[in-house]
Short mmCIF file of C-alpha atoms and ligand atoms in Angstrom, two decimals:
data_model
loop_
_atom_site.label_atom_id
_atom_site.label_comp_id
_atom_site.label_asym_id
_atom_site.label_seq_id
_atom_site.Cartn_x
_atom_site.Cartn_y
_atom_site.Cartn_z
CA MET A 1 0.00 0.00 0.00
CA MET A 2 1.51 3.31 -1.08
CA ARG A 3 0.91 6.65 0.65
CA ALA A 4 -0.73 9.73 -0.87
CA ILE A 5 1.04 13.10 -0.87
CA THR A 6 -0.33 16.64 -0.55
CA ILE A 7 1.26 19.41 -2.65
CA LYS A 8 2.08 22.36 -0.39
CA ASN A 9 4.39 24.44 -2.55
CA ILE A 10 5.76 24.56 -6.10
CA THR A 11 8.82 26.60 -7.17
CA LEU A 12 9.79 27.02 -10.83
CA HIS A 13 13.46 27.42 -11.80
CA PRO A 14 14.05 28.43 -15.44
CA VAL A 15 17.66 27.48 -16.22
CA ALA A 16 20.25 27.71 -19.01
CA LEU A 17 23.42 25.60 -19.06
CA GLU A 18 26.44 25.76 -21.32
CA LEU A 19 26.74 22.57 -23.40
CA VAL A 20 30.08 20.75 -23.70
CA GLU A 21 29.13 19.85 -27.30
CA LYS A 22 26.19 21.49 -29.05
CA LEU A 23 23.86 19.42 -31.21
CA ARG A 24 23.20 20.69 -34.75
CA THR A 25 20.05 19.13 -36.19
CA SER A 26 18.01 19.65 -39.38
CA PHE A 27 16.00 22.28 -37.44
CA GLY A 28 19.04 24.22 -36.18
CA GLU A 29 21.19 24.52 -33.07
CA GLU A 30 20.24 25.87 -29.65
CA PRO A 31 22.80 28.14 -27.93
CA TYR A 32 22.18 26.61 -24.48
CA LYS A 33 20.51 23.67 -22.87
CA THR A 34 17.43 25.27 -21.33
CA ALA A 35 14.73 23.86 -19.08
CA VAL A 36 12.26 24.77 -16.37
CA LEU A 37 12.90 22.77 -13.22
CA ALA A 38 9.85 22.21 -11.03
CA GLU A 39 10.47 21.85 -7.30
CA VAL A 40 7.48 20.40 -5.47
CA GLU A 41 7.21 20.39 -1.67
CA THR A 42 4.76 18.10 0.11
CA SER A 43 2.89 18.86 3.34
CA GLU A 44 5.45 16.62 5.09
CA GLY A 45 8.39 18.63 3.73
CA VAL A 46 9.50 16.12 1.09
CA ILE A 47 11.01 17.79 -2.01
CA GLY A 48 10.51 16.41 -5.53
CA TRP A 49 12.23 17.63 -8.71
CA GLY A 50 11.12 17.41 -12.32
CA GLU A 51 12.34 18.87 -15.62
CA SER A 52 10.29 20.48 -18.39
CA SER A 53 12.89 20.14 -21.13
CA LEU A 54 11.86 23.23 -23.10
CA GLU A 55 13.94 24.81 -25.84
CA ILE A 56 14.27 28.50 -26.68
CA ARG A 57 12.80 28.20 -30.17
CA PRO A 58 9.76 26.18 -31.31
CA GLY A 59 11.91 23.97 -33.58
CA TYR A 60 11.57 20.43 -32.25
CA SER A 61 8.24 21.14 -30.56
CA TYR A 62 5.82 24.09 -30.62
CA GLU A 63 6.57 24.56 -26.91
CA THR A 64 9.26 26.99 -25.77
CA MET A 65 10.72 28.34 -22.52
CA GLY A 66 8.30 31.25 -22.93
CA SER A 67 5.16 29.18 -23.52
CA GLY A 68 6.12 26.72 -20.81
CA LEU A 69 6.58 29.35 -18.12
CA HIS A 70 3.28 30.97 -19.10
CA ILE A 71 1.33 27.69 -19.02
CA LEU A 72 2.97 26.55 -15.77
CA ARG A 73 2.44 29.83 -13.90
CA GLU A 74 -1.09 30.57 -15.05
CA PHE A 75 -2.64 27.12 -15.33
CA LEU A 76 -0.67 24.04 -14.27
CA VAL A 77 0.82 25.10 -10.93
CA PRO A 78 -2.54 26.47 -9.67
CA ALA A 79 -4.20 23.18 -10.70
CA LEU A 80 -1.83 21.13 -8.50
CA LEU A 81 -1.35 23.37 -5.45
CA GLY A 82 -3.09 22.02 -2.35
CA GLN A 83 -4.09 18.77 -4.08
CA THR A 84 -3.82 15.44 -2.30
CA ILE A 85 -2.54 12.93 -4.84
CA SER A 86 -2.97 9.20 -4.22
CA ASP A 87 -0.27 8.42 -6.78
CA PRO A 88 1.38 10.25 -9.73
CA THR A 89 -0.84 8.60 -12.34
CA ALA A 90 -3.59 10.92 -11.03
CA VAL A 91 -1.69 14.01 -12.23
CA PRO A 92 -2.72 13.99 -15.94
CA THR A 93 -6.40 14.21 -14.93
CA LEU A 94 -5.64 17.17 -12.65
CA LEU A 95 -3.91 18.94 -15.56
CA ALA A 96 -6.46 17.92 -18.22
CA GLU A 97 -8.20 21.30 -18.40
CA THR A 98 -5.07 22.53 -20.15
CA ARG A 99 -4.87 20.94 -23.58
CA GLY A 100 -1.55 20.10 -25.19
CA HIS A 101 1.77 21.41 -23.80
CA PRO A 102 3.20 17.94 -23.10
CA LEU A 103 6.84 18.95 -22.44
CA THR A 104 5.61 21.54 -19.96
CA LYS A 105 3.23 19.18 -18.14
CA ALA A 106 5.82 16.42 -17.98
CA GLY A 107 8.18 18.37 -15.71
CA LEU A 108 5.49 18.95 -13.13
CA GLU A 109 4.35 15.34 -13.28
CA ALA A 110 7.97 14.19 -12.89
CA ALA A 111 8.38 16.31 -9.74
CA VAL A 112 5.30 14.59 -8.29
CA TRP A 113 6.75 11.16 -9.21
CA ASP A 114 9.98 12.07 -7.39
CA ALA A 115 8.18 13.39 -4.28
CA TRP A 116 5.83 10.39 -4.21
CA ALA A 117 8.64 7.85 -4.63
CA LYS A 118 10.68 9.55 -1.87
CA SER A 119 7.62 9.68 0.42
CA ASN A 120 7.14 5.97 -0.12
CA GLY A 121 10.80 5.05 0.33
CA VAL A 122 11.42 3.72 -3.19
CA ALA A 123 13.68 4.52 -6.13
CA LEU A 124 11.95 5.93 -9.20
CA ALA A 125 12.46 2.76 -11.26
CA GLN A 126 10.63 0.85 -8.51
CA ALA A 127 7.84 3.44 -8.52
CA PHE A 128 7.38 2.98 -12.29
CA ALA A 129 7.42 -0.84 -11.97
CA HIS A 130 4.63 -0.53 -9.37
CA PHE A 131 2.28 0.20 -12.31
CA LEU A 132 3.49 -2.69 -14.50
CA PRO A 133 3.02 -6.49 -14.35
CA ALA A 134 5.33 -8.24 -11.86
CA ALA A 135 7.61 -9.53 -14.65
CA HIS A 136 8.70 -5.95 -15.39
CA GLN A 137 11.09 -5.34 -12.50
CA PRO A 138 13.86 -2.81 -13.27
CA ARG A 139 17.15 -4.35 -14.49
CA GLY A 140 19.46 -1.99 -12.63
CA TYR A 141 21.05 -0.63 -15.81
CA ALA A 142 20.08 1.23 -18.97
CA SER A 143 21.58 0.37 -22.34
CA VAL A 144 22.59 3.62 -24.06
CA GLY A 145 24.11 5.28 -27.11
CA VAL A 146 25.06 8.78 -28.17
CA SER A 147 23.53 11.36 -30.51
CA ILE A 148 25.97 13.29 -32.73
CA GLY A 149 25.03 16.52 -34.51
CA ILE A 150 25.62 17.69 -38.06
CA LYS A 151 29.35 18.47 -38.48
CA PRO A 152 31.23 20.36 -41.20
CA SER A 153 32.66 17.17 -42.77
CA VAL A 154 32.65 13.37 -42.72
CA GLU A 155 36.18 13.52 -41.23
CA LYS A 156 34.99 15.68 -38.31
CA THR A 157 32.05 13.33 -37.80
CA LEU A 158 34.40 10.32 -37.74
CA GLU A 159 36.59 12.06 -35.15
CA THR A 160 33.61 12.46 -32.84
CA ILE A 161 32.38 8.90 -33.48
CA ARG A 162 35.83 7.48 -32.64
CA LEU A 163 35.93 9.49 -29.41
CA ARG A 164 32.49 8.21 -28.38
CA LEU A 165 33.35 4.60 -29.29
CA SER A 166 36.51 4.85 -27.18
CA GLN A 167 34.39 6.09 -24.25
CA GLY A 168 32.19 2.97 -24.42
CA TYR A 169 29.18 4.01 -26.55
CA LYS A 170 28.22 1.11 -28.80
CA ARG A 171 25.29 2.74 -30.62
CA ILE A 172 25.97 5.86 -32.67
CA LYS A 173 23.18 8.15 -33.92
CA LEU A 174 23.94 10.77 -36.55
CA LYS A 175 21.73 13.73 -37.37
CA ILE A 176 21.02 14.11 -41.09
CA GLN A 177 19.29 16.56 -43.44
CA PRO A 178 18.90 16.84 -47.22
CA GLY A 179 22.42 17.15 -48.66
CA TRP A 180 23.95 15.50 -45.57
CA ASP A 181 22.77 11.93 -45.65
CA VAL A 182 23.85 9.29 -48.20
CA GLU A 183 27.44 10.48 -48.55
CA LEU A 184 27.73 10.77 -44.76
CA ALA A 185 26.46 7.22 -44.24
CA ARG A 186 28.72 5.94 -47.03
CA GLY A 187 31.79 7.64 -45.57
CA VAL A 188 31.12 6.45 -42.03
CA ARG A 189 30.38 2.89 -43.14
CA ALA A 190 33.55 2.77 -45.24
CA ALA A 191 35.63 3.63 -42.16
CA LEU A 192 33.57 1.75 -39.54
CA PRO A 193 31.73 -1.13 -41.23
CA ASP A 194 30.54 -2.88 -38.07
CA ILE A 195 29.35 -0.22 -35.61
CA MET A 196 25.71 -0.01 -34.54
CA LEU A 197 24.66 3.02 -36.59
CA MET A 198 21.39 4.93 -36.99
CA LEU A 199 20.26 8.24 -38.48
CA ASP A 200 17.82 10.91 -37.27
CA ALA A 201 16.28 13.30 -39.83
CA ASN A 202 14.04 15.30 -37.44
CA SER A 203 11.33 15.61 -40.13
CA ALA A 204 13.58 17.01 -42.87
CA TYR A 205 12.17 14.99 -45.82
CA THR A 206 8.89 14.44 -47.65
CA LEU A 207 7.38 11.35 -49.23
CA ALA A 208 8.68 12.65 -52.58
CA ASP A 209 12.19 11.81 -51.24
CA ALA A 210 11.37 8.08 -50.95
CA GLU A 211 13.63 7.08 -53.86
CA HIS A 212 16.48 9.09 -52.35
CA LEU A 213 15.98 7.60 -48.87
CA LYS A 214 16.01 4.05 -50.33
CA GLN A 215 19.73 4.53 -50.97
CA LEU A 216 20.25 4.38 -47.20
CA ASP A 217 19.19 0.72 -47.21
CA GLU A 218 22.67 -0.40 -48.26
CA PHE A 219 24.31 0.85 -45.04
CA ASN A 220 22.89 -1.69 -42.59
CA LEU A 221 21.33 0.95 -40.34
CA LEU A 222 19.65 0.05 -37.07
CA MET A 223 16.89 2.52 -38.01
CA ILE A 224 16.08 5.91 -39.51
CA GLU A 225 14.32 8.20 -37.08
CA GLN A 226 11.47 10.55 -38.10
CA PRO A 227 12.25 11.08 -41.80
CA LEU A 228 8.91 12.79 -42.68
CA GLY A 229 6.52 15.38 -41.20
CA TYR A 230 6.68 16.08 -37.47
CA ASN A 231 3.01 15.22 -36.99
CA ASP A 232 2.70 12.68 -39.77
CA ILE A 233 1.82 9.01 -39.42
CA TYR A 234 0.05 8.37 -42.74
CA GLU A 235 2.92 9.24 -45.08
CA HIS A 236 5.37 7.26 -42.93
CA SER A 237 3.03 4.28 -43.54
CA LYS A 238 3.63 4.84 -47.27
CA LEU A 239 7.40 5.11 -46.78
CA GLN A 240 8.15 2.20 -44.43
CA PRO A 241 7.08 -0.54 -46.90
CA GLN A 242 9.51 0.93 -49.45
CA LEU A 243 12.50 0.69 -47.08
CA ARG A 244 14.35 -2.28 -45.65
CA THR A 245 15.68 0.03 -42.92
CA PRO A 246 13.25 0.20 -39.98
CA VAL A 247 11.56 3.58 -39.54
CA CYS A 248 11.41 4.84 -35.95
CA LEU A 249 8.92 7.58 -35.01
CA ASP A 250 9.92 10.32 -32.57
CA GLU A 251 8.12 13.68 -33.14
CA SER A 252 4.86 12.10 -34.39
CA ILE A 253 4.19 10.06 -31.24
CA HIS A 254 2.32 11.90 -28.47
CA SER A 255 0.31 9.11 -26.85
CA ALA A 256 -0.36 5.38 -26.66
CA ASP A 257 -3.15 5.98 -29.21
CA ASP A 258 -0.58 7.38 -31.66
CA VAL A 259 1.55 4.24 -31.17
CA ARG A 260 -1.46 1.99 -31.83
CA LEU A 261 -2.27 3.96 -34.99
CA ALA A 262 1.33 3.93 -36.24
CA LEU A 263 1.65 0.17 -35.69
CA ALA A 264 -1.77 -0.58 -37.24
CA LEU A 265 -0.82 1.41 -40.35
CA GLY A 266 2.72 0.00 -40.54
CA ALA A 267 4.19 3.51 -40.30
CA CYS A 268 7.22 2.37 -38.28
CA ARG A 269 8.81 -0.71 -36.71
CA ILE A 270 10.44 1.01 -33.73
CA ILE A 271 9.27 3.59 -31.16
CA ASN A 272 11.33 6.41 -29.66
CA LEU A 273 9.65 7.30 -26.36
CA LYS A 274 10.53 10.70 -24.94
CA PRO A 275 8.67 10.96 -21.66
CA GLY A 276 8.48 14.75 -22.09
CA ARG A 277 7.08 14.62 -25.61
CA VAL A 278 4.20 12.39 -24.44
CA SER A 279 3.39 14.56 -21.37
CA GLY A 280 5.08 12.45 -18.72
CA TYR A 281 5.71 9.04 -17.19
CA THR A 282 2.02 8.10 -16.83
CA GLN A 283 1.54 8.27 -20.61
CA SER A 284 5.01 6.70 -21.00
CA LEU A 285 3.83 3.67 -19.03
CA ALA A 286 0.79 3.36 -21.34
CA ILE A 287 3.10 3.46 -24.39
CA TYR A 288 5.46 0.95 -22.78
CA LYS A 289 2.54 -1.47 -22.36
CA VAL A 290 1.42 -1.08 -26.00
CA CYS A 291 4.97 -1.80 -27.18
CA VAL A 292 5.26 -4.87 -24.94
CA GLU A 293 1.88 -6.20 -26.20
CA ASN A 294 2.96 -5.75 -29.82
CA GLN A 295 6.58 -6.84 -29.25
CA THR A 296 7.63 -3.50 -30.73
CA PRO A 297 11.24 -2.46 -30.07
CA LEU A 298 11.27 0.57 -27.77
CA TRP A 299 13.93 2.99 -26.60
CA ILE A 300 14.02 6.19 -24.56
CA GLY A 301 14.93 9.36 -26.43
CA GLY A 302 16.56 12.45 -24.96
CA MET A 303 16.41 16.25 -25.05
CA LEU A 304 19.90 16.88 -23.64
CA GLU A 305 18.30 16.85 -20.18
CA THR A 306 19.98 18.16 -17.05
CA GLY A 307 20.69 15.61 -14.33
CA VAL A 308 17.12 16.00 -13.02
CA GLY A 309 15.51 14.82 -16.25
CA ARG A 310 18.32 12.39 -17.06
CA ALA A 311 18.03 10.60 -13.70
CA ALA A 312 14.30 9.99 -14.23
CA ASN A 313 14.75 8.91 -17.86
CA LEU A 314 17.48 6.46 -16.81
CA ALA A 315 15.14 4.97 -14.21
CA PHE A 316 12.51 4.44 -16.91
CA ALA A 317 15.11 3.12 -19.37
CA SER A 318 16.09 0.45 -16.84
CA LEU A 319 12.70 -1.28 -17.30
CA PRO A 320 13.01 -4.53 -19.30
CA GLY A 321 10.51 -3.54 -22.03
CA VAL A 322 12.98 -0.88 -23.18
CA THR A 323 14.80 -3.11 -25.65
CA LEU A 324 17.10 -0.86 -27.70
CA PRO A 325 19.92 1.52 -26.64
CA CYS A 326 18.61 4.88 -25.43
CA ASP A 327 19.64 8.49 -26.20
CA ILE A 328 20.84 9.00 -22.64
CA SER A 329 24.56 9.64 -22.50
CA ALA A 330 26.90 10.21 -19.58
CA THR A 331 26.90 13.58 -17.79
CA ASP A 332 30.26 14.61 -19.33
CA ARG A 333 28.80 14.45 -22.86
CA TYR A 334 26.56 17.39 -21.90
CA PHE A 335 27.76 19.52 -18.98
CA ALA A 336 30.82 20.42 -16.94
CA PRO A 337 29.39 20.39 -14.34
CA ASP A 338 25.74 19.33 -14.29
CA ILE A 339 23.37 20.64 -11.59
CA THR A 340 23.13 17.22 -9.91
CA GLU A 341 25.62 14.94 -8.18
CA PRO A 342 27.01 12.38 -8.62
CA PRO A 343 27.56 12.39 -12.41
CA PHE A 344 26.30 9.51 -14.55
CA VAL A 345 29.13 7.55 -16.15
CA ILE A 346 29.24 5.35 -19.24
CA ARG A 347 30.51 1.81 -18.64
CA PRO A 348 32.51 -0.30 -21.13
CA ASP A 349 29.41 -2.36 -22.00
CA SER A 350 27.56 0.81 -23.14
CA THR A 351 25.32 0.91 -20.07
CA ILE A 352 24.67 3.51 -17.39
CA ALA A 353 23.53 2.61 -13.89
CA PRO A 354 20.54 4.64 -12.68
CA ALA A 355 21.09 6.38 -9.33
CA SER A 356 20.33 4.04 -6.45
CA GLY A 357 18.84 6.51 -3.94
CA LEU A 358 15.16 7.27 -3.33
CA GLY A 359 13.17 8.98 -6.09
CA ILE A 360 15.46 10.37 -8.82
CA GLY A 361 18.34 9.30 -6.57
CA VAL A 362 20.65 12.24 -7.31
CA GLU A 363 21.31 15.34 -5.22
CA VAL A 364 20.29 18.68 -6.74
CA VAL A 365 23.08 21.17 -6.01
CA ARG A 366 21.22 24.40 -5.20
CA ALA A 367 24.14 26.72 -5.87
CA ARG A 368 24.39 25.29 -9.41
CA VAL A 369 20.63 25.65 -9.97
CA GLN A 370 20.99 29.29 -8.93
CA ALA A 371 23.92 29.82 -11.28
CA ALA A 372 21.98 28.22 -14.14
CA ALA A 373 18.92 30.37 -13.29
CA GLN A 374 21.19 33.43 -13.42
CA GLN A 375 22.53 32.25 -16.79
CA TRP A 376 18.93 32.12 -18.07
CA GLU A 377 18.12 35.60 -16.71
CA THR A 378 21.23 37.08 -18.31
CA ASN A 379 20.86 35.40 -21.69
CA LYS A 380 17.13 34.89 -22.21
CA PRO A 381 16.20 36.20 -25.67
CA TYR A 382 12.63 37.18 -24.71
O1 OSB B 401 15.42 14.28 -32.15
O2 OSB B 401 16.16 13.00 -30.68
C1 OSB B 401 16.00 14.13 -31.09
C2 OSB B 401 17.78 16.60 -28.74
C3 OSB B 401 16.91 17.68 -28.78
C4 OSB B 401 15.78 17.60 -29.59
C5 OSB B 401 15.55 16.45 -30.36
C6 OSB B 401 16.41 15.37 -30.31
C7 OSB B 401 17.56 15.45 -29.51
C8 OSB B 401 18.59 14.41 -29.43
C9 OSB B 401 19.45 14.41 -28.18
O3 OSB B 401 18.84 13.66 -30.35
C10 OSB B 401 19.66 13.09 -27.54
C11 OSB B 401 20.26 13.27 -26.15
O4 OSB B 401 19.58 13.81 -25.24
O5 OSB B 401 21.41 12.89 -25.96
MG1 MG B 402 14.76 12.33 -32.79
#
């Protein structure tokens, strides 16, 4: 029997952190890693942290730091304050009067997950498993890879790939866009014929590019992520049958219903689950179950999260239904230093151990949150 919590206070921390290596995608490059951290305090004084992984520009998602702060302050925080919550899966209903804004909602829900897990004396992975069949106990590790941005040349890309391989990452993901795709894959495959390689287009192509994309079939790719429209499922269902390479949907998937539709139409063979993109871990659990039922390969995507979001995503990624390497790299790939301690480290078998403490299991270093909040205040473009 798990205990309910009552939400006494919520503090929002908009933050900006310098990235060790920026990530150029088909929709551009963000100058900082930005996020709104939600700090929830229960009536018993337990603190929970969650991350709304919002970007400055509406490039990956329509949500931004600006829209997120507005929606949190005016609608979502007032909807949760004072509420007694039996368990975190009750949060989506409490936030349902606000439509959309999944990345924004997810941070608040994550803070409730952390506070609830801590109040009940369990690690976050255990809290997630509480809502799954008994066979789905966490494994104690997450299998991971690394996402590499668009570079000025194949040589520069190979340099970065070799560095990441030497650090232990066994699955390499490269960002592509029209004009930076077939020759990139050819060059990388010529130098590194056996690595586990995949590409992510972030919606840069249309169905008219099908013939062009077919050329990628010769490079033995693990998958191609989100080649077509960012909300499209139908046209992906016309593309996938033309490719041997599995299509993986990222941007188009917002709910378990979207996964069911995509699988029914044959739009993809693999699902990228970003807990933020689907409005939080409650909806993530629903998607997890659909993938298990359909034996669909599933992995956890990333948004260059700070340690707060990374810790929670690692906990989820340690569940056994997450069957492919995740976009969750070690702390030193992103920040020096992060706002949490201790750092997450990559192990030689391309795994990361989730933190073992209660809830998210990492300590949030307040002085670093304050410095990152200052960085946001100084550099915010609006
Ligand atoms: O498409 O997967 C993506 C980061 C920001 C926005 C979109 C994407 C990404 C990544 C980063 O690929 C993966 C990571 O967090 O390491
Ligand atoms: Mg992606």
